[in-house]
Amino acid sequence: MGLPARPESLAAQELSRTGHEGVAALVTAMIDEHHRVRPARTPHPLVEAMRRADATDVYRLPLPPHVSRDDYRAMLKRFPDNGMHLMLGRGFVMGLKEHKRLNPMPMVKL
Protein backbone atom coordinates (compact mmCIF):
# COMPACT_ATOMS: atom_id res chain seq x y z
CA MET A 1 0.00 0.00 0.00
CA GLY A 2 1.45 3.37 -1.03
CA LEU A 3 1.44 6.69 0.72
CA PRO A 4 -1.72 8.79 0.50
CA ALA A 5 -1.73 11.55 -2.12
CA ARG A 6 -0.44 14.90 -0.92
CA PRO A 7 -3.13 17.60 -0.53
CA GLU A 8 -1.52 19.84 -3.15
CA SER A 9 -1.57 16.96 -5.66
CA LEU A 10 -5.25 16.32 -4.95
CA ALA A 11 -6.02 20.02 -5.36
CA ALA A 12 -4.16 20.16 -8.69
CA GLN A 13 -6.07 17.10 -9.93
CA GLU A 14 -9.41 18.62 -8.92
CA LEU A 15 -8.56 21.96 -10.51
CA SER A 16 -7.60 20.17 -13.73
CA ARG A 17 -10.77 18.10 -13.65
CA THR A 18 -12.94 21.21 -13.26
CA GLY A 19 -11.11 23.29 -15.88
CA HIS A 20 -9.28 25.59 -13.46
CA GLU A 21 -5.72 24.45 -14.11
CA GLY A 22 -4.71 28.10 -14.59
CA VAL A 23 -4.69 28.64 -10.83
CA ALA A 24 -3.17 25.25 -9.93
CA ALA A 25 0.34 26.63 -9.31
CA LEU A 26 -1.02 29.31 -6.97
CA VAL A 27 -3.30 26.92 -5.06
CA THR A 28 -0.61 24.25 -4.67
CA ALA A 29 1.87 26.88 -3.45
CA MET A 30 -0.69 28.14 -0.90
CA ILE A 31 -1.22 24.60 0.39
CA ASP A 32 2.49 23.80 0.44
CA GLU A 33 3.61 27.02 2.15
CA HIS A 34 0.84 27.73 4.68
CA HIS A 35 2.58 25.92 7.60
CA ARG A 36 5.93 27.52 6.90
CA VAL A 37 7.43 29.49 9.81
CA ARG A 38 9.64 31.67 7.62
CA PRO A 39 8.32 33.85 4.77
CA ALA A 40 6.92 31.97 1.79
CA ARG A 41 9.37 30.95 -0.91
CA THR A 42 6.84 31.83 -3.60
CA PRO A 43 6.66 35.50 -4.60
CA HIS A 44 2.87 35.60 -5.11
CA PRO A 45 1.37 37.89 -2.42
CA LEU A 46 -1.61 35.58 -1.78
CA VAL A 47 0.72 32.75 -0.74
CA GLU A 48 2.37 34.94 1.89
CA ALA A 49 -0.99 36.36 2.99
CA MET A 50 -2.35 32.85 3.57
CA ARG A 51 0.81 31.82 5.43
CA ARG A 52 0.51 34.85 7.72
CA ALA A 53 -3.21 34.31 8.29
CA ASP A 54 -2.57 30.68 9.22
CA ALA A 55 0.26 31.67 11.56
CA THR A 56 -1.89 34.32 13.24
CA ASP A 57 -4.67 31.77 13.69
CA VAL A 58 -2.60 28.79 14.82
CA TYR A 59 0.20 30.43 16.76
CA ARG A 60 -1.77 33.48 17.91
CA LEU A 61 1.00 35.69 16.63
CA PRO A 62 0.76 39.46 17.00
CA LEU A 63 -1.75 41.06 14.70
CA PRO A 64 -0.63 42.96 11.62
CA PRO A 65 -0.60 46.71 12.27
CA HIS A 66 -3.64 47.34 10.04
CA VAL A 67 -5.92 44.97 12.01
CA SER A 68 -7.47 46.36 15.17
CA ARG A 69 -7.88 44.23 18.25
CA ASP A 70 -11.65 44.81 18.07
CA ASP A 71 -11.77 43.59 14.45
CA TYR A 72 -9.76 40.52 15.43
CA ARG A 73 -12.09 39.76 18.35
CA ALA A 74 -15.10 40.15 16.04
CA MET A 75 -13.52 37.73 13.58
CA LEU A 76 -12.87 35.19 16.36
CA LYS A 77 -16.48 35.51 17.46
CA ARG A 78 -17.70 34.96 13.90
CA PHE A 79 -15.24 32.10 13.23
CA PRO A 80 -14.56 30.36 16.58
CA ASP A 81 -11.81 27.76 16.75
CA ASN A 82 -14.22 25.13 18.16
CA GLY A 83 -11.46 23.36 20.06
CA MET A 84 -8.79 23.59 17.36
CA HIS A 85 -6.15 24.96 19.75
CA LEU A 86 -6.94 22.28 22.32
CA MET A 87 -6.52 19.65 19.58
CA LEU A 88 -3.22 21.23 18.47
CA GLY A 89 -1.96 21.19 22.07
CA ARG A 90 -2.88 17.55 22.49
CA GLY A 91 -1.18 16.67 19.22
CA PHE A 92 1.96 18.51 20.32
CA VAL A 93 2.05 16.64 23.64
CA MET A 94 1.46 13.31 21.87
CA GLY A 95 4.33 14.11 19.50
CA LEU A 96 6.60 14.78 22.47
CA LYS A 97 5.60 11.48 24.10
CA GLU A 98 6.22 9.49 20.94
CA HIS A 99 9.49 9.12 19.09
CA LYS A 100 9.25 12.64 17.64
CA ARG A 101 10.80 14.53 20.54
CA LEU A 102 12.85 16.73 18.21
CA ASN A 103 9.97 17.26 15.79
CA PRO A 104 6.65 16.97 17.65
CA MET A 105 4.78 18.89 14.95
CA PRO A 106 6.11 17.55 11.63
CA MET A 107 3.61 19.60 9.60
CA VAL A 108 5.45 22.80 10.57
CA LYS A 109 8.03 23.78 7.97
CA LEU A 110 11.05 25.96 8.48
Backbone as numpy.savetxt, mean C-alpha at the origin, in Angstrom:
# Nx Ny Nz CAx CAy CAz Cx Cy Cz
2.56 -27.56 -7.15 1.72 -26.38 -7.15 2.61 -25.13 -7.15
2.35 -24.20 -8.05 3.17 -23.01 -8.18 2.74 -21.90 -7.22
3.49 -20.84 -7.25 3.16 -19.69 -6.42 1.94 -18.98 -6.99
1.15 -18.33 -6.14 0.00 -17.59 -6.65 0.47 -16.40 -7.48
-0.36 -15.97 -8.41 -0.01 -14.83 -9.27 0.12 -13.57 -8.41
1.08 -12.75 -8.77 1.28 -11.48 -8.06 0.13 -10.53 -8.39
-0.28 -9.68 -7.43 -1.41 -8.78 -7.68 -1.23 -7.89 -8.90
0.00 -7.41 -9.13 0.20 -6.54 -10.30 0.02 -7.30 -11.61
0.36 -8.60 -11.61 0.14 -9.42 -12.81 -1.34 -9.63 -13.05
-2.08 -9.89 -11.97 -3.53 -10.06 -12.09 -4.20 -8.78 -12.58
-3.74 -7.64 -12.07 -4.30 -6.36 -12.51 -4.02 -6.13 -13.98
-2.79 -6.40 -14.43 -2.44 -6.22 -15.84 -3.29 -7.12 -16.73
-3.51 -8.36 -16.30 -4.35 -9.28 -17.08 -5.78 -8.76 -17.17
-6.31 -8.27 -16.06 -7.69 -7.76 -16.07 -7.81 -6.51 -16.92
-6.82 -5.63 -16.84 -6.84 -4.42 -17.66 -6.77 -4.77 -19.14
-5.97 -5.75 -19.48 -5.88 -6.21 -20.87 -7.21 -6.82 -21.32
-7.78 -7.62 -20.47 -9.05 -8.28 -20.80 -10.17 -7.28 -21.03
-10.15 -6.17 -20.29 -11.22 -5.17 -20.40 -10.88 -4.01 -21.33
-9.75 -4.12 -22.06 -9.39 -3.09 -23.02 -8.77 -1.84 -22.44
-8.19 -1.94 -21.26 -7.57 -0.79 -20.61 -6.06 -0.97 -20.45
-5.44 -1.66 -21.39 -4.01 -1.93 -21.25 -3.16 -0.66 -21.28
-3.73 0.45 -21.71 -2.99 1.72 -21.74 -2.60 2.23 -20.36
-3.31 1.81 -19.34 -2.97 2.26 -17.97 -2.31 1.15 -17.17
-2.01 0.02 -17.80 -1.45 -1.13 -17.08 -0.13 -0.79 -16.39
0.75 -0.08 -17.06 2.05 0.25 -16.46 1.87 1.11 -15.20
0.96 2.08 -15.27 0.70 2.93 -14.11 0.09 2.12 -12.96
-0.90 1.32 -13.25 -1.58 0.54 -12.20 -0.62 -0.47 -11.57
0.17 -1.16 -12.39 1.11 -2.13 -11.82 2.18 -1.43 -10.99
2.61 -0.25 -11.40 3.59 0.50 -10.60 2.97 0.93 -9.27
1.70 1.34 -9.29 1.03 1.76 -8.05 0.93 0.57 -7.08
0.60 -0.59 -7.61 0.50 -1.78 -6.75 1.88 -2.17 -6.22
2.86 -2.15 -7.09 4.21 -2.58 -6.70 4.86 -1.64 -5.71
4.61 -0.35 -5.81 5.32 0.64 -4.99 4.58 1.09 -3.74
3.31 0.72 -3.54 2.56 1.35 -2.46 3.01 0.95 -1.06
3.77 -0.11 -0.88 4.30 -0.46 0.45 5.75 -0.04 0.62
6.26 0.71 -0.29 7.65 1.14 -0.25 7.82 2.23 0.82
8.88 2.12 1.62 9.15 3.11 2.67 9.79 4.37 2.07
10.68 4.17 1.14 11.36 5.30 0.47 10.48 5.79 -0.68
10.81 6.96 -1.24 10.04 7.47 -2.38 9.96 6.45 -3.52
8.87 6.52 -4.24 8.64 5.59 -5.36 9.74 5.72 -6.40
10.06 4.60 -7.01 11.08 4.57 -8.06 10.52 4.96 -9.41
9.22 5.09 -9.50 8.56 5.45 -10.75 8.25 6.94 -10.72
8.55 7.67 -11.79 8.38 9.12 -11.75 6.93 9.62 -11.81
5.97 8.76 -12.13 4.59 9.22 -12.26 4.08 9.72 -10.90
3.52 10.93 -10.85 3.09 11.51 -9.56 1.99 10.71 -8.85
1.15 9.99 -9.58 0.11 9.20 -8.93 0.68 8.02 -8.14
1.80 7.49 -8.60 2.44 6.37 -7.89 2.93 6.86 -6.53
3.59 8.00 -6.52 4.09 8.56 -5.26 2.94 9.00 -4.36
1.89 9.56 -4.95 0.72 9.98 -4.16 0.09 8.78 -3.48
-0.04 7.67 -4.18 -0.63 6.47 -3.57 0.28 5.92 -2.48
1.59 5.93 -2.72 2.53 5.44 -1.71 2.42 6.28 -0.44
2.34 7.59 -0.60 2.23 8.47 0.57 0.90 8.29 1.29
-0.18 8.15 0.53 -1.49 7.94 1.15 -1.49 6.63 1.94
-0.92 5.58 1.37 -0.85 4.30 2.07 -0.02 4.43 3.34
1.11 5.12 3.24 1.98 5.29 4.41 1.28 6.09 5.51
0.56 7.14 5.12 -0.17 7.94 6.09 -1.22 7.09 6.77
-1.90 6.25 5.99 -2.95 5.39 6.54 -2.38 4.30 7.44
-1.41 3.56 6.95 -0.88 2.41 7.68 0.00 2.82 8.84
0.94 3.71 8.59 1.92 4.05 9.62 1.52 5.26 10.44
0.40 5.89 10.09 -0.06 7.10 10.77 1.04 8.17 10.78
1.65 8.32 9.62 2.72 9.31 9.48 2.14 10.71 9.57
2.98 11.70 9.80 2.48 13.08 9.85 1.75 13.44 8.55
0.76 14.27 8.70 -0.03 14.68 7.55 0.77 15.62 6.65
0.47 15.58 5.37 1.08 16.58 4.48 0.64 17.97 4.91
1.44 18.99 4.64 1.12 20.33 5.12 -0.22 20.88 4.61
-0.68 20.43 3.46 -1.92 20.97 2.89 -3.19 20.26 3.39
-3.05 19.30 4.31 -4.21 18.59 4.86 -4.36 18.99 6.33
-5.52 19.56 6.63 -5.75 19.98 8.03 -6.10 18.77 8.88
-5.85 18.91 10.16 -6.16 17.85 11.10 -7.67 17.56 11.10
-8.47 18.61 10.97 -9.93 18.43 10.92 -10.35 17.64 9.68
-9.74 17.95 8.53 -10.05 17.21 7.31 -9.63 15.75 7.46
-8.50 15.51 8.09 -8.04 14.14 8.29 -8.99 13.38 9.21
-9.42 14.02 10.29 -10.37 13.38 11.20 -11.69 13.08 10.49
-12.14 14.00 9.65 -13.38 13.77 8.89 -13.22 12.58 7.95
-12.06 12.48 7.33 -11.80 11.35 6.44 -11.79 10.04 7.21
-11.17 10.03 8.39 -11.15 8.82 9.21 -12.55 8.43 9.67
-13.39 9.43 9.92 -14.76 9.13 10.31 -15.53 8.54 9.13
-15.29 9.08 7.94 -15.98 8.58 6.75 -15.46 7.20 6.33
-14.16 6.98 6.49 -13.52 5.72 6.08 -12.79 5.12 7.28
-13.50 4.54 8.24 -12.84 3.98 9.43 -11.99 2.77 9.08
-10.99 2.50 9.91 -10.10 1.38 9.60 -10.71 0.02 9.95
-11.79 0.00 10.70 -12.50 -1.25 11.01 -11.57 -2.36 11.49
-10.64 -2.01 12.34 -9.75 -3.02 12.91 -8.49 -3.29 12.11
-8.25 -2.53 11.04 -7.07 -2.78 10.22 -5.78 -2.65 11.02
-5.67 -1.61 11.86 -4.43 -1.42 12.61 -4.23 -2.50 13.67
-5.32 -2.98 14.24 -5.23 -4.10 15.17 -4.71 -5.34 14.43
-5.24 -5.59 13.23 -4.80 -6.73 12.43 -3.32 -6.59 12.05
-2.90 -5.37 11.67 -1.50 -5.15 11.32 -0.60 -5.41 12.53
-1.03 -4.95 13.70 -0.24 -5.19 14.92 -0.11 -6.66 15.24
-1.22 -7.39 15.10 -1.17 -8.83 15.35 -0.25 -9.53 14.35
-0.34 -9.12 13.09 0.54 -9.71 12.07 2.01 -9.43 12.36
2.30 -8.23 12.83 3.67 -7.87 13.17 4.19 -8.75 14.31
3.37 -8.91 15.35 3.77 -9.74 16.50 3.96 -11.19 16.06
3.05 -11.70 15.22 3.18 -13.07 14.73 4.48 -13.23 13.93
4.80 -12.22 13.12 6.04 -12.27 12.35 7.26 -12.31 13.26
7.21 -11.58 14.37 8.32 -11.60 15.33 8.45 -12.97 15.99
7.31 -13.60 16.28 7.32 -14.89 16.96 7.80 -16.01 16.03
7.53 -15.86 14.74 7.93 -16.89 13.80 9.41 -16.70 13.43
9.81 -17.29 12.38 11.21 -17.25 11.94 11.61 -15.92 11.33
10.70 -14.97 11.22 10.97 -13.74 10.49 11.39 -12.60 11.42
12.17 -12.89 12.42 12.51 -11.85 13.39 13.16 -10.62 12.77
13.93 -10.79 11.71 14.57 -9.65 11.06 13.67 -9.00 10.02
12.59 -9.67 9.64 11.69 -9.11 8.64 10.25 -9.52 8.98
9.69 -8.99 10.08 8.37 -9.41 10.51 7.25 -8.96 9.58
7.51 -7.97 8.74 6.50 -7.49 7.81 7.09 -7.52 6.40
7.14 -8.69 5.77 7.82 -8.83 4.49 7.20 -8.05 3.35
5.95 -7.55 3.52 5.33 -6.78 2.46 5.87 -5.36 2.38
6.58 -4.92 3.42 7.16 -3.58 3.43 8.45 -3.61 2.61
8.57 -2.67 1.70 9.75 -2.60 0.83 10.59 -1.39 1.19
11.88 -1.56 1.11 12.77 -0.42 1.33 13.08 0.22 0.01
